[in-house]
């Protein structure tokens, strides 16, 4: 009856995420100042009309940096989750559908990957491929995110294996790839979507923590996490730096989190 | 029937997300322990009552604490309190007798130095210092078992070290040498003591008690010290690699003294709690270039970098204007050698830089990776500004932050780098200590500088017995480094030291040392 009504969570999430997205799109084409331009005359200025988020220790405009940093962070999170979800779904589909020895081997490998604390695993991967490059961070985080997706998707595919329409499809002679990706995949969306939103948020926070610890992106590139790590060294003198950067992260994570929750509720209500 | 509560799962998860972001903000703040809080009654801290001191340092000590083998300036800086040589540097840049009872007698031809060993000087292990220990220690540096060249280059002039009697040591040189005496500050160690690397024993006012790698080192006052005893009984050096941890440590009361702070850091400290003392670091901070690595092996490219970097801009932006610009490997407090005219040899001139790059075949610039040790905030800050300045000249510079151990390994020992920002100091009070490393075949020549004229000049300077002539040659060497743009010289950093109120006696040396024996709590 309330089939197409957008619930409050989804709406709030879309608004927050929308704000972030609009800022990113603007940031792609325009920033008030160059994000790396320094000025000794404008060091450590608090938020003002000229500098919405104030300036940092080099007199750089934090708002401009936050726009660019937001794009970096968003991009890394998106790419990370793409790797994690694609590989995870593939593994989940194969293991969940075929079962047996394939399932055992792949899932045990998956468990082995889970056995490492995710952060440590990312660190190891980074130290192998070398730090400081954006795509290395993406690769490391992407690999770290595979196991959780694989596990969730395996359950979704396994639960569909024996339903009637799949059995009919088999009887009609459909091949395994077709069954997996044409018939089953669309029906796992209600599992995949929330996993994607939660995963996305974890990726944002993971990138932030990695850059915060100095193993993520390197200057002069900015990411929200890297900016946060810079901000902490001047927290006493420029608290607005940490607060504004932190707020950007909250905006993104909160927004996407609410969207995820909203979608989940909606599918529950429909069902 | 289904009713949404205000704090549904979604809201909770969102709150958790905010919490996480908050935790990120705060995770750097946990390092400083809340010890030594001022007790409200007397206004004195616990440590002041106990006559103890905690000093924050930005890097761990060398793995080996053996004074003849330690490389890091930060290690020598504090081990200065543990070891002494026959002579000892004084705050005004002179040499005073320490283990030697008096200044040595020098023969008329300037070749023979006779030292009297002071009576009653004890090592921290209780043994008395004998002429045998002195001879053994000097020979250990002069003819090390594991290297062909002396550990201290100045000892190359030594021909013979001999014990005359139990109190007298005679050193003969092959040629007169003005800088030989400065080498006699090398640490005198107990003969045949094997654990110098882990449990060092010297004769200084403080004895080494213990260390915990990556965490701390503890010194105690040496009660049998021959000279004026130190005032403070126990000194703990706390290793905090993050710049902000040092500030938080001071603010929370965990630390009493921190050297080498930036103006950003000191501006966060309360004027009521701390005195900020200012000195220069006696460091040559530069963008050191790997002269063997393309495209930096082209002198025009190096010169272009010199023109592209605005030193004063670096000092203004990253150091609030504190700092003395340099033009070569010499800092102003060495006024005898410092050549003011080299400072502006390469004025900031982007057009000129571009032109030189074009000539060298890089009209569109090139990619430059600047490796910086992440624990030295001043170097990271300088590199950040430099990277931005180089952009104007079309050079795409990126920073690679590495741990200190990695820096030593990759950049200093391995020479696998393009450019790095670091500060080099003078081990003893000689110009030679700053200049000898740039000889082509020298092991410390991590920038791979190779210039035959420079090598020749160096040989001449060492051979010269005349002080004025030698000074002139050193100046030519400095000029040589500048003209060939061996490095992009930046500045001698201002050295801001935060000292807790109530602590007196901070003394600056023309060397990179912290003399804790002169510090005292007000009674």
mmCIF file with all atom_site columns, N, CA, C and O in Angstrom, chain A residues 219-251:
data_model
loop_
_atom_site.group_PDB
_atom_site.id
_atom_site.type_symbol
_atom_site.label_atom_id
_atom_site.label_alt_id
_atom_site.label_comp_id
_atom_site.label_asym_id
_atom_site.label_entity_id
_atom_site.label_seq_id
_atom_site.pdbx_PDB_ins_code
_atom_site.Cartn_x
_atom_site.Cartn_y
_atom_site.Cartn_z
_atom_site.occupancy
_atom_site.B_iso_or_equiv
_atom_site.pdbx_formal_charge
_atom_site.auth_seq_id
_atom_site.auth_comp_id
_atom_site.auth_asym_id
_atom_site.auth_atom_id
_atom_site.pdbx_PDB_model_num
ATOM 1   N N  . UNK A 1 219 ? 51.038 13.951 0.346  1.00 0.00 ? 219 UNK A N  1
ATOM 2   C CA . UNK A 1 219 ? 50.964 15.302 -0.173 1.00 0.00 ? 219 UNK A CA 1
ATOM 3   C C  . UNK A 1 219 ? 51.728 15.404 -1.491 1.00 0.00 ? 219 UNK A C  1
ATOM 4   O O  . UNK A 1 219 ? 52.631 14.610 -1.694 1.00 0.00 ? 219 UNK A O  1
ATOM 5   N N  . UNK A 1 220 ? 51.428 16.350 -2.361 1.00 0.00 ? 220 UNK A N  1
ATOM 6   C CA . UNK A 1 220 ? 50.430 17.405 -2.155 1.00 0.00 ? 220 UNK A CA 1
ATOM 7   C C  . UNK A 1 220 ? 48.992 16.961 -2.368 1.00 0.00 ? 220 UNK A C  1
ATOM 8   O O  . UNK A 1 220 ? 48.102 17.781 -2.178 1.00 0.00 ? 220 UNK A O  1
ATOM 9   N N  . UNK A 1 221 ? 48.726 15.712 -2.732 1.00 0.00 ? 221 UNK A N  1
ATOM 10  C CA . UNK A 1 221 ? 47.346 15.245 -2.787 1.00 0.00 ? 221 UNK A CA 1
ATOM 11  C C  . UNK A 1 221 ? 46.715 15.403 -1.415 1.00 0.00 ? 221 UNK A C  1
ATOM 12  O O  . UNK A 1 221 ? 47.376 15.190 -0.416 1.00 0.00 ? 221 UNK A O  1
ATOM 13  N N  . UNK A 1 222 ? 45.449 15.732 -1.388 1.00 0.00 ? 222 UNK A N  1
ATOM 14  C CA . UNK A 1 222 ? 44.778 15.793 -0.100 1.00 0.00 ? 222 UNK A CA 1
ATOM 15  C C  . UNK A 1 222 ? 43.660 14.779 -0.087 1.00 0.00 ? 222 UNK A C  1
ATOM 16  O O  . UNK A 1 222 ? 43.043 14.501 -1.101 1.00 0.00 ? 222 UNK A O  1
ATOM 17  N N  . UNK A 1 223 ? 43.421 14.170 1.039  1.00 0.00 ? 223 UNK A N  1
ATOM 18  C CA . UNK A 1 223 ? 42.199 13.407 1.229  1.00 0.00 ? 223 UNK A CA 1
ATOM 19  C C  . UNK A 1 223 ? 41.697 13.838 2.596  1.00 0.00 ? 223 UNK A C  1
ATOM 20  O O  . UNK A 1 223 ? 42.440 14.422 3.381  1.00 0.00 ? 223 UNK A O  1
ATOM 21  N N  . UNK A 1 224 ? 40.435 13.555 2.861  1.00 0.00 ? 224 UNK A N  1
ATOM 22  C CA . UNK A 1 224 ? 39.893 14.010 4.143  1.00 0.00 ? 224 UNK A CA 1
ATOM 23  C C  . UNK A 1 224 ? 40.679 13.412 5.304  1.00 0.00 ? 224 UNK A C  1
ATOM 24  O O  . UNK A 1 224 ? 40.949 14.065 6.292  1.00 0.00 ? 224 UNK A O  1
ATOM 25  N N  . UNK A 1 225 ? 41.059 12.134 5.164  1.00 0.00 ? 225 UNK A N  1
ATOM 26  C CA . UNK A 1 225 ? 41.805 11.488 6.236  1.00 0.00 ? 225 UNK A CA 1
ATOM 27  C C  . UNK A 1 225 ? 43.165 12.125 6.434  1.00 0.00 ? 225 UNK A C  1
ATOM 28  O O  . UNK A 1 225 ? 43.589 12.381 7.557  1.00 0.00 ? 225 UNK A O  1
ATOM 29  N N  . UNK A 1 226 ? 43.821 12.421 5.325  1.00 0.00 ? 226 UNK A N  1
ATOM 30  C CA . UNK A 1 226 ? 45.137 13.042 5.447  1.00 0.00 ? 226 UNK A CA 1
ATOM 31  C C  . UNK A 1 226 ? 45.027 14.423 6.086  1.00 0.00 ? 226 UNK A C  1
ATOM 32  O O  . UNK A 1 226 ? 45.833 14.808 6.927  1.00 0.00 ? 226 UNK A O  1
ATOM 33  N N  . UNK A 1 227 ? 43.992 15.138 5.681  1.00 0.00 ? 227 UNK A N  1
ATOM 34  C CA . UNK A 1 227 ? 43.802 16.471 6.252  1.00 0.00 ? 227 UNK A CA 1
ATOM 35  C C  . UNK A 1 227 ? 43.569 16.390 7.752  1.00 0.00 ? 227 UNK A C  1
ATOM 36  O O  . UNK A 1 227 ? 44.066 17.192 8.530  1.00 0.00 ? 227 UNK A O  1
ATOM 37  N N  . UNK A 1 228 ? 42.818 15.361 8.157  1.00 0.00 ? 228 UNK A N  1
ATOM 38  C CA . UNK A 1 228 ? 42.551 15.183 9.577  1.00 0.00 ? 228 UNK A CA 1
ATOM 39  C C  . UNK A 1 228 ? 43.847 14.935 10.343 1.00 0.00 ? 228 UNK A C  1
ATOM 40  O O  . UNK A 1 228 ? 44.050 15.440 11.447 1.00 0.00 ? 228 UNK A O  1
ATOM 41  N N  . UNK A 1 229 ? 44.745 14.168 9.729  1.00 0.00 ? 229 UNK A N  1
ATOM 42  C CA . UNK A 1 229 ? 46.001 13.888 10.422 1.00 0.00 ? 229 UNK A CA 1
ATOM 43  C C  . UNK A 1 229 ? 46.859 15.151 10.502 1.00 0.00 ? 229 UNK A C  1
ATOM 44  O O  . UNK A 1 229 ? 47.566 15.371 11.478 1.00 0.00 ? 229 UNK A O  1
ATOM 45  N N  . UNK A 1 230 ? 46.786 15.985 9.464  1.00 0.00 ? 230 UNK A N  1
ATOM 46  C CA . UNK A 1 230 ? 47.494 17.264 9.543  1.00 0.00 ? 230 UNK A CA 1
ATOM 47  C C  . UNK A 1 230 ? 46.887 18.122 10.634 1.00 0.00 ? 230 UNK A C  1
ATOM 48  O O  . UNK A 1 230 ? 47.582 18.773 11.403 1.00 0.00 ? 230 UNK A O  1
ATOM 49  N N  . UNK A 1 231 ? 45.549 18.084 10.689 1.00 0.00 ? 231 UNK A N  1
ATOM 50  C CA . UNK A 1 231 ? 44.832 18.973 11.600 1.00 0.00 ? 231 UNK A CA 1
ATOM 51  C C  . UNK A 1 231 ? 45.171 18.692 13.048 1.00 0.00 ? 231 UNK A C  1
ATOM 52  O O  . UNK A 1 231 ? 45.220 19.608 13.869 1.00 0.00 ? 231 UNK A O  1
ATOM 53  N N  . UNK A 1 232 ? 45.438 17.430 13.368 1.00 0.00 ? 232 UNK A N  1
ATOM 54  C CA . UNK A 1 232 ? 45.625 17.137 14.782 1.00 0.00 ? 232 UNK A CA 1
ATOM 55  C C  . UNK A 1 232 ? 46.883 17.776 15.349 1.00 0.00 ? 232 UNK A C  1
ATOM 56  O O  . UNK A 1 232 ? 46.948 18.076 16.526 1.00 0.00 ? 232 UNK A O  1
ATOM 57  N N  . UNK A 1 233 ? 47.876 18.029 14.475 1.00 0.00 ? 233 UNK A N  1
ATOM 58  C CA . UNK A 1 233 ? 49.095 18.622 15.009 1.00 0.00 ? 233 UNK A CA 1
ATOM 59  C C  . UNK A 1 233 ? 48.887 20.093 15.340 1.00 0.00 ? 233 UNK A C  1
ATOM 60  O O  . UNK A 1 233 ? 49.705 20.706 16.008 1.00 0.00 ? 233 UNK A O  1
ATOM 61  N N  . UNK A 1 234 ? 47.820 20.684 14.817 1.00 0.00 ? 234 UNK A N  1
ATOM 62  C CA . UNK A 1 234 ? 47.594 22.097 15.122 1.00 0.00 ? 234 UNK A CA 1
ATOM 63  C C  . UNK A 1 234 ? 46.224 22.286 15.763 1.00 0.00 ? 234 UNK A C  1
ATOM 64  O O  . UNK A 1 234 ? 45.596 23.320 15.623 1.00 0.00 ? 234 UNK A O  1
ATOM 65  N N  . UNK A 1 235 ? 45.786 21.255 16.464 1.00 0.00 ? 235 UNK A N  1
ATOM 66  C CA . UNK A 1 235 ? 44.449 21.304 17.042 1.00 0.00 ? 235 UNK A CA 1
ATOM 67  C C  . UNK A 1 235 ? 44.308 22.474 18.011 1.00 0.00 ? 235 UNK A C  1
ATOM 68  O O  . UNK A 1 235 ? 43.272 23.116 18.093 1.00 0.00 ? 235 UNK A O  1
ATOM 69  N N  . UNK A 1 236 ? 45.387 22.767 18.724 1.00 0.00 ? 236 UNK A N  1
ATOM 70  C CA . UNK A 1 236 ? 45.322 23.861 19.692 1.00 0.00 ? 236 UNK A CA 1
ATOM 71  C C  . UNK A 1 236 ? 45.213 25.219 19.017 1.00 0.00 ? 236 UNK A C  1
ATOM 72  O O  . UNK A 1 236 ? 44.585 26.131 19.528 1.00 0.00 ? 236 UNK A O  1
ATOM 73  N N  . UNK A 1 237 ? 45.834 25.351 17.861 1.00 0.00 ? 237 UNK A N  1
ATOM 74  C CA . UNK A 1 237 ? 45.901 26.655 17.234 1.00 0.00 ? 237 UNK A CA 1
ATOM 75  C C  . UNK A 1 237 ? 44.814 26.841 16.174 1.00 0.00 ? 237 UNK A C  1
ATOM 76  O O  . UNK A 1 237 ? 44.399 27.957 15.922 1.00 0.00 ? 237 UNK A O  1
ATOM 77  N N  . UNK A 1 238 ? 44.403 25.766 15.559 1.00 0.00 ? 238 UNK A N  1
ATOM 78  C CA . UNK A 1 238 ? 43.401 25.873 14.497 1.00 0.00 ? 238 UNK A CA 1
ATOM 79  C C  . UNK A 1 238 ? 42.377 24.753 14.628 1.00 0.00 ? 238 UNK A C  1
ATOM 80  O O  . UNK A 1 238 ? 42.311 23.858 13.796 1.00 0.00 ? 238 UNK A O  1
ATOM 81  N N  . UNK A 1 239 ? 41.563 24.802 15.695 1.00 0.00 ? 239 UNK A N  1
ATOM 82  C CA . UNK A 1 239 ? 40.606 23.702 15.911 1.00 0.00 ? 239 UNK A CA 1
ATOM 83  C C  . UNK A 1 239 ? 39.606 23.552 14.768 1.00 0.00 ? 239 UNK A C  1
ATOM 84  O O  . UNK A 1 239 ? 39.105 22.470 14.515 1.00 0.00 ? 239 UNK A O  1
ATOM 85  N N  . UNK A 1 240 ? 39.372 24.666 14.035 1.00 0.00 ? 240 UNK A N  1
ATOM 86  C CA . UNK A 1 240 ? 38.399 24.589 12.938 1.00 0.00 ? 240 UNK A CA 1
ATOM 87  C C  . UNK A 1 240 ? 38.844 23.625 11.844 1.00 0.00 ? 240 UNK A C  1
ATOM 88  O O  . UNK A 1 240 ? 38.028 23.044 11.152 1.00 0.00 ? 240 UNK A O  1
ATOM 89  N N  . UNK A 1 241 ? 40.141 23.435 11.725 1.00 0.00 ? 241 UNK A N  1
ATOM 90  C CA . UNK A 1 241 ? 40.651 22.539 10.682 1.00 0.00 ? 241 UNK A CA 1
ATOM 91  C C  . UNK A 1 241 ? 40.136 21.122 10.932 1.00 0.00 ? 241 UNK A C  1
ATOM 92  O O  . UNK A 1 241 ? 39.523 20.496 10.062 1.00 0.00 ? 241 UNK A O  1
ATOM 93  N N  . UNK A 1 242 ? 40.362 20.625 12.135 1.00 0.00 ? 242 UNK A N  1
ATOM 94  C CA . UNK A 1 242 ? 39.922 19.270 12.468 1.00 0.00 ? 242 UNK A CA 1
ATOM 95  C C  . UNK A 1 242 ? 38.398 19.180 12.429 1.00 0.00 ? 242 UNK A C  1
ATOM 96  O O  . UNK A 1 242 ? 37.840 18.212 11.906 1.00 0.00 ? 242 UNK A O  1
ATOM 97  N N  . UNK A 1 243 ? 37.722 20.193 12.959 1.00 0.00 ? 243 UNK A N  1
ATOM 98  C CA . UNK A 1 243 ? 36.265 20.135 13.034 1.00 0.00 ? 243 UNK A CA 1
ATOM 99  C C  . UNK A 1 243 ? 35.634 20.130 11.643 1.00 0.00 ? 243 UNK A C  1
ATOM 100 O O  . UNK A 1 243 ? 34.769 19.306 11.354 1.00 0.00 ? 243 UNK A O  1
ATOM 101 N N  . UNK A 1 244 ? 36.078 21.043 10.779 1.00 0.00 ? 244 UNK A N  1
ATOM 102 C CA . UNK A 1 244 ? 35.476 21.129 9.454  1.00 0.00 ? 244 UNK A CA 1
ATOM 103 C C  . UNK A 1 244 ? 35.747 19.866 8.648  1.00 0.00 ? 244 UNK A C  1
ATOM 104 O O  . UNK A 1 244 ? 34.863 19.339 7.963  1.00 0.00 ? 244 UNK A O  1
ATOM 105 N N  . UNK A 1 245 ? 36.987 19.374 8.724  1.00 0.00 ? 245 UNK A N  1
ATOM 106 C CA . UNK A 1 245 ? 37.323 18.160 7.988  1.00 0.00 ? 245 UNK A CA 1
ATOM 107 C C  . UNK A 1 245 ? 36.527 16.980 8.530  1.00 0.00 ? 245 UNK A C  1
ATOM 108 O O  . UNK A 1 245 ? 35.992 16.167 7.776  1.00 0.00 ? 245 UNK A O  1
ATOM 109 N N  . UNK A 1 246 ? 36.446 16.906 9.860  1.00 0.00 ? 246 UNK A N  1
ATOM 110 C CA . UNK A 1 246 ? 35.682 15.834 10.486 1.00 0.00 ? 246 UNK A CA 1
ATOM 111 C C  . UNK A 1 246 ? 34.221 15.876 10.054 1.00 0.00 ? 246 UNK A C  1
ATOM 112 O O  . UNK A 1 246 ? 33.616 14.851 9.756  1.00 0.00 ? 246 UNK A O  1
ATOM 113 N N  . UNK A 1 247 ? 33.676 17.086 9.984  1.00 0.00 ? 247 UNK A N  1
ATOM 114 C CA . UNK A 1 247 ? 32.275 17.242 9.587  1.00 0.00 ? 247 UNK A CA 1
ATOM 115 C C  . UNK A 1 247 ? 32.032 16.727 8.178  1.00 0.00 ? 247 UNK A C  1
ATOM 116 O O  . UNK A 1 247 ? 30.987 16.143 7.889  1.00 0.00 ? 247 UNK A O  1
ATOM 117 N N  . UNK A 1 248 ? 32.999 16.954 7.296  1.00 0.00 ? 248 UNK A N  1
ATOM 118 C CA . UNK A 1 248 ? 32.856 16.461 5.918  1.00 0.00 ? 248 UNK A CA 1
ATOM 119 C C  . UNK A 1 248 ? 32.738 14.938 5.926  1.00 0.00 ? 248 UNK A C  1
ATOM 120 O O  . UNK A 1 248 ? 31.926 14.359 5.195  1.00 0.00 ? 248 UNK A O  1
ATOM 121 N N  . UNK A 1 249 ? 33.579 14.299 6.727  1.00 0.00 ? 249 UNK A N  1
ATOM 122 C CA . UNK A 1 249 ? 33.540 12.839 6.793  1.00 0.00 ? 249 UNK A CA 1
ATOM 123 C C  . UNK A 1 249 ? 32.198 12.385 7.367  1.00 0.00 ? 249 UNK A C  1
ATOM 124 O O  . UNK A 1 249 ? 31.552 11.468 6.856  1.00 0.00 ? 249 UNK A O  1
ATOM 125 N N  . UNK A 1 250 ? 31.777 13.063 8.417  1.00 0.00 ? 250 UNK A N  1
ATOM 126 C CA . UNK A 1 250 ? 30.503 12.708 9.046  1.00 0.00 ? 250 UNK A CA 1
ATOM 127 C C  . UNK A 1 250 ? 29.353 12.853 8.048  1.00 0.00 ? 250 UNK A C  1
ATOM 128 O O  . UNK A 1 250 ? 28.489 11.991 7.935  1.00 0.00 ? 250 UNK A O  1
ATOM 129 N N  . UNK A 1 251 ? 29.369 13.941 7.305  1.00 0.00 ? 251 UNK A N  1
ATOM 130 C CA . UNK A 1 251 ? 28.325 14.202 6.312  1.00 0.00 ? 251 UNK A CA 1
ATOM 131 C C  . UNK A 1 251 ? 28.206 13.038 5.335  1.00 0.00 ? 251 UNK A C  1
ATOM 132 O O  . UNK A 1 251 ? 27.116 12.519 5.072  1.00 0.00 ? 251 UNK A O  1
#
